[in-house]
Short mmCIF file of C-alpha atoms in Angstrom, two decimals:
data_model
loop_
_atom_site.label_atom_id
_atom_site.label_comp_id
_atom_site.label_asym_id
_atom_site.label_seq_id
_atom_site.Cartn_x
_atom_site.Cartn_y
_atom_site.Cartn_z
CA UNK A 1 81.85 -200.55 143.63
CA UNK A 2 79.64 -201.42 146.15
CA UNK A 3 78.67 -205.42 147.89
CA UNK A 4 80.74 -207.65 145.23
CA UNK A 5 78.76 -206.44 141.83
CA UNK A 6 80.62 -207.58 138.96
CA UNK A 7 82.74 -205.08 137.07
CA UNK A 8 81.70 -204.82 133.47
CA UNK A 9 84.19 -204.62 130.29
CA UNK A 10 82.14 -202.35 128.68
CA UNK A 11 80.96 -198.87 130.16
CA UNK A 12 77.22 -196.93 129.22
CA UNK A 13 75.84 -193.51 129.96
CA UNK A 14 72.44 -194.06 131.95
CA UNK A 15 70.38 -192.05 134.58
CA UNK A 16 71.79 -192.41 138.16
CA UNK A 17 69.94 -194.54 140.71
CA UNK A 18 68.96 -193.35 143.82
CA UNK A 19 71.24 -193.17 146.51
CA UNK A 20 70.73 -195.47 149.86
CA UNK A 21 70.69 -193.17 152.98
CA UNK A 22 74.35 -192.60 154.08
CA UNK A 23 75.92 -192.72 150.47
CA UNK A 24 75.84 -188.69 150.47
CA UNK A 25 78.58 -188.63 153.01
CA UNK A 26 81.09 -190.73 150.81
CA UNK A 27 85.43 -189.91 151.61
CA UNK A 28 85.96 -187.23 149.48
CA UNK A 29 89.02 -189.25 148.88
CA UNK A 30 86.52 -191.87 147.13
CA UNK A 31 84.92 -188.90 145.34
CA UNK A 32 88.73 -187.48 143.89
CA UNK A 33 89.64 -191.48 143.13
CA UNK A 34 86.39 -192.13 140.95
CA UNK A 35 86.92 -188.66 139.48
CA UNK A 36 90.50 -189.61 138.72
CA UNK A 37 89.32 -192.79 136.71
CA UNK A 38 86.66 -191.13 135.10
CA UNK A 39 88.90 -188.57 133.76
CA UNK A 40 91.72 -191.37 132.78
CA UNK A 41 88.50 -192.84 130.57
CA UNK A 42 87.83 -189.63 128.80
CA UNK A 43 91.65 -189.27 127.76
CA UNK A 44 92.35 -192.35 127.11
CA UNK A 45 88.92 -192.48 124.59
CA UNK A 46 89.92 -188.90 123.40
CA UNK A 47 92.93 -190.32 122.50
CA UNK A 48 91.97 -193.13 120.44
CA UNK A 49 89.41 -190.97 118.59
CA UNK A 50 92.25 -188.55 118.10
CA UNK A 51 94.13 -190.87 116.39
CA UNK A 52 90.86 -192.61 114.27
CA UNK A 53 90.76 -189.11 113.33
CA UNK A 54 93.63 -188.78 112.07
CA UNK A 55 94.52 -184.66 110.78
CA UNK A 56 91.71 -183.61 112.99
CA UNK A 57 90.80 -180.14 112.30
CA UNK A 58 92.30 -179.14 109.35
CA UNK A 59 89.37 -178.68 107.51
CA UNK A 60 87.79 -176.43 109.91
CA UNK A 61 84.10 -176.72 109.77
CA UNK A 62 83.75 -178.75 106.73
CA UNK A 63 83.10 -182.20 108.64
CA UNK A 64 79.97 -180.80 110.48
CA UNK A 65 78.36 -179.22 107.39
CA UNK A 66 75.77 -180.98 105.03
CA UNK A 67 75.25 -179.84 101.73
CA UNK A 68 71.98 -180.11 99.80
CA UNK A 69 73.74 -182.25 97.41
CA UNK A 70 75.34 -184.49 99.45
CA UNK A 71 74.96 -188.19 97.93
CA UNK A 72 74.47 -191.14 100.09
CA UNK A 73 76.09 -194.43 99.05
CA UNK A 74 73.97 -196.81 100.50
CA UNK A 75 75.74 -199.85 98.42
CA UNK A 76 78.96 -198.62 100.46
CA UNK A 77 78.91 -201.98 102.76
CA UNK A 78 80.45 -204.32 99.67
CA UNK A 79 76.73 -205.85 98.45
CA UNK A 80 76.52 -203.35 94.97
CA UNK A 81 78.57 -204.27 91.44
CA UNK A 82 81.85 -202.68 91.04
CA UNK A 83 83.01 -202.11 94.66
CA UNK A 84 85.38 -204.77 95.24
CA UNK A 85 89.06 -203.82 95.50
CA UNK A 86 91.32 -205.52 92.75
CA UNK A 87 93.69 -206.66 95.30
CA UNK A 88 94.97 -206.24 98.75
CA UNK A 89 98.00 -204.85 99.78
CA UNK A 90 99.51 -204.56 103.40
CA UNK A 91 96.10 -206.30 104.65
CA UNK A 92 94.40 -203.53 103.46
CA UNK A 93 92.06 -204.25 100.17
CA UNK A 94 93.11 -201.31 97.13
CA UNK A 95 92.48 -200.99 93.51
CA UNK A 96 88.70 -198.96 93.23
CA UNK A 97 86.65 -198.26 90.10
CA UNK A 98 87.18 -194.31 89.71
CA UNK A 99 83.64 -194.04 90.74
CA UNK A 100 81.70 -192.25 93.81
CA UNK A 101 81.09 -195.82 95.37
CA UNK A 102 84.68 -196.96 94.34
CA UNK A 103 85.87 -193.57 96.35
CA UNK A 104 83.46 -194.58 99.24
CA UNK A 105 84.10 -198.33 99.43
CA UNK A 106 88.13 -197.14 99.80
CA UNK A 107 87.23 -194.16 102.61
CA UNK A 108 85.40 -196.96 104.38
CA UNK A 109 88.42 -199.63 104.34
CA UNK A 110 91.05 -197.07 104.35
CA UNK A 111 89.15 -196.26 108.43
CA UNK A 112 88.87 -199.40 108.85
CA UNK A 113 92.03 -200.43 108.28
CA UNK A 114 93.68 -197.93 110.91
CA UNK A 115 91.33 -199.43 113.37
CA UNK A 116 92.75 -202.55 114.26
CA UNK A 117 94.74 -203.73 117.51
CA UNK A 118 97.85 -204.56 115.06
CA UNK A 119 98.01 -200.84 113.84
CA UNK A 120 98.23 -199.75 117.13
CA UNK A 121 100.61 -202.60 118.59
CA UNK A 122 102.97 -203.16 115.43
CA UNK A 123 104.52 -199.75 114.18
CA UNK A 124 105.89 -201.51 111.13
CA UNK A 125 102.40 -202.94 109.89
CA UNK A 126 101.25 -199.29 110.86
CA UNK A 127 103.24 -197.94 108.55
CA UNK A 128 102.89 -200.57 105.92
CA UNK A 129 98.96 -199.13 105.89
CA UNK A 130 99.71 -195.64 106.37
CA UNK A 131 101.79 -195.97 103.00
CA UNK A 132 99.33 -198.30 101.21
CA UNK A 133 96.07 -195.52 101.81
CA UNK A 134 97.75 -192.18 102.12
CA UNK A 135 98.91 -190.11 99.34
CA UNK A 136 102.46 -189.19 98.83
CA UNK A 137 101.90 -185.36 100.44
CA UNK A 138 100.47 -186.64 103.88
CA UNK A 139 102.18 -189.89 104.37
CA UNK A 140 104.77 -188.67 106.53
CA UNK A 141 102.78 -186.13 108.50
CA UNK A 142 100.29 -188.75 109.22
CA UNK A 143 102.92 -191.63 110.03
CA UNK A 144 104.28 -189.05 112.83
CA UNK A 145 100.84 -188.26 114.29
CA UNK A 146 100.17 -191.51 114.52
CA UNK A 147 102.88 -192.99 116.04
CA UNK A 148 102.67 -190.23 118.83
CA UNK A 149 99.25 -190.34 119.08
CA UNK A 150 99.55 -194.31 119.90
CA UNK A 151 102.61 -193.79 122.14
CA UNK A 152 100.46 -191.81 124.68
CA UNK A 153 97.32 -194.46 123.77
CA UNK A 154 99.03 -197.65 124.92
CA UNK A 155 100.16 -195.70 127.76
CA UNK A 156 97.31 -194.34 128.84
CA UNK A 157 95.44 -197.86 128.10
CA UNK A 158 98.50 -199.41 130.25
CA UNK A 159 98.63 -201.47 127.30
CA UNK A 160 101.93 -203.82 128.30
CA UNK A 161 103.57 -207.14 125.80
CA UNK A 162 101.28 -209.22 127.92
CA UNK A 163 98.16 -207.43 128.10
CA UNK A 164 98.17 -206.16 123.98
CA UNK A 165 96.63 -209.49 122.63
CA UNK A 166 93.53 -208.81 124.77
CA UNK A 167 93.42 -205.37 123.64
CA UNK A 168 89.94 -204.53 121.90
CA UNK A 169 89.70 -202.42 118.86
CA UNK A 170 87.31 -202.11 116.54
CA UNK A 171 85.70 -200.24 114.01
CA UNK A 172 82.58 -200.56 111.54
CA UNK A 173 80.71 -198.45 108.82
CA UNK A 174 77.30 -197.47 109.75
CA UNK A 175 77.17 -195.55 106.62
CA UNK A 176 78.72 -192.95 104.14
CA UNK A 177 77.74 -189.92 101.78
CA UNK A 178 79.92 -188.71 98.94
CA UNK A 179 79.57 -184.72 99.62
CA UNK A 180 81.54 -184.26 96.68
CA UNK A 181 82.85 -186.03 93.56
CA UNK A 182 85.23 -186.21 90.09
CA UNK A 183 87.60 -188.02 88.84
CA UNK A 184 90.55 -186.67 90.28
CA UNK A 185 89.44 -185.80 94.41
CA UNK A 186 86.00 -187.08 96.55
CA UNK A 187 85.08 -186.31 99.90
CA UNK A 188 83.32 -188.91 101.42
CA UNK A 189 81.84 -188.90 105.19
CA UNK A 190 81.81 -192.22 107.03
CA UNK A 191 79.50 -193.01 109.81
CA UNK A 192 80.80 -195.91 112.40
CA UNK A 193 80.86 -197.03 115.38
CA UNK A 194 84.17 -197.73 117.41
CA UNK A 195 85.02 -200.30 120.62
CA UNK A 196 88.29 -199.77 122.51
CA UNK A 197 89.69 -200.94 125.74
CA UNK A 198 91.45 -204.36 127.41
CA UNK A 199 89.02 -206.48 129.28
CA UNK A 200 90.79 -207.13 132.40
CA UNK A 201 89.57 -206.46 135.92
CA UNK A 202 92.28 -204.13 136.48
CA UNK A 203 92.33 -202.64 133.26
CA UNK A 204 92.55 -198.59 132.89
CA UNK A 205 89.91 -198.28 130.44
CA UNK A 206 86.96 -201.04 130.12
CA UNK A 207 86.14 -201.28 126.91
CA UNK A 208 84.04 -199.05 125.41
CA UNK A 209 82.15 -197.58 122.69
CA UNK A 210 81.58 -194.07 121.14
CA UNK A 211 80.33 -193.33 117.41
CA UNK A 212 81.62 -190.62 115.25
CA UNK A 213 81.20 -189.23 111.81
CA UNK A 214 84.91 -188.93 109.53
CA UNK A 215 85.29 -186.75 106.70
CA UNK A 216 87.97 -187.98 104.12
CA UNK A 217 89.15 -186.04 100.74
CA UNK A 218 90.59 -188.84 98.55
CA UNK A 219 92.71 -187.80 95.61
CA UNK A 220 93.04 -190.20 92.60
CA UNK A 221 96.81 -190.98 92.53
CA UNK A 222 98.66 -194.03 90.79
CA UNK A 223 95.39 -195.58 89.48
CA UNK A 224 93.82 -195.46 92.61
CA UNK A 225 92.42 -193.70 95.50
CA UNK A 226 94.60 -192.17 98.42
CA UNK A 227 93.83 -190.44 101.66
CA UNK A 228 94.87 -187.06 101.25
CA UNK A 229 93.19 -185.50 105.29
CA UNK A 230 91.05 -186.75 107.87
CA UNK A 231 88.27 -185.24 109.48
CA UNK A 232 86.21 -186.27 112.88
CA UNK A 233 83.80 -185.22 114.58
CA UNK A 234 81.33 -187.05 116.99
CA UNK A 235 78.28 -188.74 116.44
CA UNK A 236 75.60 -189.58 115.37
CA UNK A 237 75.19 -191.23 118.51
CA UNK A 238 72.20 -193.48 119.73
CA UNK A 239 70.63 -193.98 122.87
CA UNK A 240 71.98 -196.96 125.30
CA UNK A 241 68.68 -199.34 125.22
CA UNK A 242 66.76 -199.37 128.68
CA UNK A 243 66.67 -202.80 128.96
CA UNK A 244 71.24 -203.40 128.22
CA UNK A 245 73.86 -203.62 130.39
CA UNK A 246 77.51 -203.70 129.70
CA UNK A 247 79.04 -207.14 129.77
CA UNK A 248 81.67 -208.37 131.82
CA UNK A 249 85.40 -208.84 131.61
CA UNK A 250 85.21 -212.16 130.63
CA UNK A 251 82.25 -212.06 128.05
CA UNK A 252 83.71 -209.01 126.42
CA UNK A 253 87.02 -210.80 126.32
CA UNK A 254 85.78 -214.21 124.99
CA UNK A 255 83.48 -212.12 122.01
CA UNK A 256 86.82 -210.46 121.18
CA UNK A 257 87.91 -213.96 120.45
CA UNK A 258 84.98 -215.65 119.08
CA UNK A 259 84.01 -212.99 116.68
CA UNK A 260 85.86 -212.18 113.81
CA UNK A 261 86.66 -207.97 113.27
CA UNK A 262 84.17 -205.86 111.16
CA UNK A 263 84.94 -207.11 107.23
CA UNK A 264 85.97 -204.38 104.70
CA UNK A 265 83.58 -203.21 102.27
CA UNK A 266 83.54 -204.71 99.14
#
């Protein structure tokens, strides 16, 4: 980073500037280091979307198709009748009307839920939510992928005791459609938007911010709705405004604290 420019807790994708005369003959050794921490951002993001996704995959290409009948839910973020959860459990809200909003107001807490920076620090409360949302067939298979799948997160975040309370993770519903719906199974695709990183100067990964599209088939189970798989895949995904730049360590870090997380729907 050239002159003493401030580094920035958050990262974007814009056009590169011109270079001053001389930059072309930068140490390759700078050119493998900044490669090196590129590529440490990538995994470290793949990774956390990996795990967001949860059984990513297993659905093969039904999370990037759109049928004609797909139903949007547009009373999904908590403001129509009948979407509030009858009670919360684990920190998670549950009890939904046996509805298509009732099955999309759960997909989108059930996401959002496995989004915060205690599911990924606290493997008990993890798997206090993983039993509260998933039904009985893919609790265990998801408990293990997760718990992995975080293992080689923190890691990769260098994530330490002293570091995880500035961790930032977040998650919030840009939308959903019900692609399909009865009373006993709904698939419902969730739109959001995701932060993750630890605003610290020496940090791994600045935080940062992707978007990505899940897929979830609920099943109706015990008088109420359970996660059955997960499905990701990326995007939608805007364009960084012209006129933004990412903030820096301490502004991201003192939002993380000042704002309260992304509420649940309904």
């Amino acid at each position: 980073m050239a002159g003493n420019q401030k580094q920035t807790g958050t990262r974007t994708l814009t056009a590169k500037a011109p270079e001053p005369p001389g930059a072309a003959v930068a140490s390759p050794w700078r050119r493998l280091k900044i490669g090196a921490i590129i590529f440490g951002l990538v995994l470290a993001l793949g990774m956390a979307l990996t795990l967001f996704g949860g059984n990513a995959g297993k659905q093969g290409k039904e999370g990037t198709q759109t049928p004609s009948n797909s139903t949007p839910t547009s009373q999904a973020g908590g403001s129509g009748p009948g979407l509030k959860a009858r009670a919360v459990k684990s920190g998670v809200p549950v009890g939904y009307p046996r509805t298509k909003d009732g099955a999309a107001a759960a997909a989108v807490n059930y996401q959002v839920a496995r989004s915060s920076p205690g599911y990924f620090t606290d493997r008990a409360l993890r798997h206090q939510v993983l039993k509260t949302v998933m039904a009985d067939s893919a609790l265990a298979g998801q408990q293990a992928q997760d718990d992995q799948t975080v293992k080689g997160l923190m890691a990769a975040l260098g994530v330490t005791e002293q570091s995880a309370p500035d961790m930032v993770m977040r998650a919030a519903s840009l939308g959903t459609s019900v692609r399909s719906f009865s009373s006993d199974s709904a698939t419902v695709r969730v739109w959001m938007s995701e932060v993750v990183g630890v605003p610290t100067d020496k940090s791994k990964m600045p935080v940062s911010g992707s978007y990505s599209t899940y897929t979830l088939i609920l099943q109706w189970q015990d008088g109420d709705w359970k996660v059955a798989t997960i499905d990701r895949a990326d995007g939608p995904t805007p364009l960084v405004a012209a006129d933004q730049s990412a903030s820096s360590t301490d502004e991201m870090r003192l939002a993380n604290q000042e704002f309260e997380a992304p509420r649940y729907a309904g």
